[in-house]
Amino acid sequence: MVGGSGTAEPKKKRATIWEVARLAGVSHQTVSRYLKNDGGMKPTTKSKIDRAIAELDYHPNLIARSMRTRRTNRVAIVLPELTNFVPIPMLRGASAAAHEEGFTTDVIGLEGGEGRRAEGVLNLLASGQAEGILSFTPLGDLSERMKGETAPVIVFGEYDDDMHSRGKLADGRPAEDIVRHLADLGHRRFLHVAGLRGWASADNRRAVYAEAVAKYGLESYGIYDGDWSVGSGYQAAQELPVDSGVTAVLAANDYVAIGVIRGFQDRGIRVPEDVSVFGWDDEPFGLYLRPTLSTVRSDGEALGRQAMASLLAAIRGEQPPQISESKLYELVPRGSSGPSRGELGRNANS
């Protein structure tokens, strides 16, 4: 109501469950149990919460409270934060698996490091708006702070704070499959144009490449330190001596592979007649290059489905399903790779 002075009396801010917990000296989970009339609570604890509620004039959110006492058929998927990169295949697979079981999904980007994201997840659990949470990013010591929470949280940490892939998405083992495939085509001397050091995916591919070359009795001309870019691939191809003997190049990703191919072509080196080039990630543009790009396809949709299946099993109190990794990666040979036909530089411009 507006008084004679023309100013309105400020509206008192509504107390929260967190403030009640802090004043009572208990956890917010304990206050949540109190509000749901869960049994087994000590009389002294109930008295503390009674006094805090009265002092703060706390009134619970009835909508959120009703959601805590019945099924919502909603699950949340947590990412580090919503940036320019969103793992669409994984999200598509996870959402499809949830929808097939009658659940709707909310995708939530939580900013900050692991601790801050864990706090956001705890707030989401306290709201009761999700029956479970699937996180594609680490949540620090969340498990130690979840005492009293009944909704499950599955951490399927495939990305770090900067959305760099880790875990299964950073598996370097397909690099061995590429080396073996090209060795079967007669290639004996290899070059790897790597991604940035410090990235799990780049480091793993680098290590597996070196192990595979040694395992199959092959030769590595070396590992070129790239940065995931087309430019680094182009530079690597331009700097490779014509007498290197390299006939096969493993690129860290499809963008690097594009640069490698163009760098060779500008020197008069034919792909794949003189040198084979293999990329990674199966980017859509690979089908429209000349030559078409040999690559590694990773089934992010299957990974998302498997992760969601684990969460739904936890919600039902069932054992999580066995995760099959055999179909997550597939070699896709195309026009940029083929049988070894001689040494690099046979037709090159020196």
Coordinates of C-alpha atoms in Angstrom, one line a residue, residues 9 15 30 54 56 78 81 94 99 141 162 170 196-198 212-213 249 281 284 302 323 346:
E9 CA 6.8 -0.4 2.2
A15 CA 13.3 -17.2 4.2
T30 CA 17.8 -32.6 7.7
A54 CA 9.4 -19.7 14.0
L56 CA 12.5 -16.8 10.5
V78 CA 24.3 -31.4 -16.0
E81 CA 28.2 -24.6 -18.6
A94 CA 20.5 -39.6 -23.1
H99 CA 11.9 -40.5 -22.9
D141 CA 33.4 -34.4 -3.3
D162 CA 36.7 -26.3 -20.0
A170 CA 39.3 -39.4 -24.7
L196 CA 47.5 -29.9 -27.8
R197 CA 49.6 -31.4 -25.0
G198 CA 47.7 -31.5 -21.7
A212 CA 51.2 -49.4 -31.6
V213 CA 54.1 -48.5 -33.9
V249 CA 49.8 -39.8 -41.4
D281 CA 35.8 -37.5 -35.1
P284 CA 30.2 -34.2 -41.6
A302 CA 25.3 -44.7 -27.5
I323 CA 28.4 -50.9 -20.5
R346 CA 58.0 -39.4 -55.5

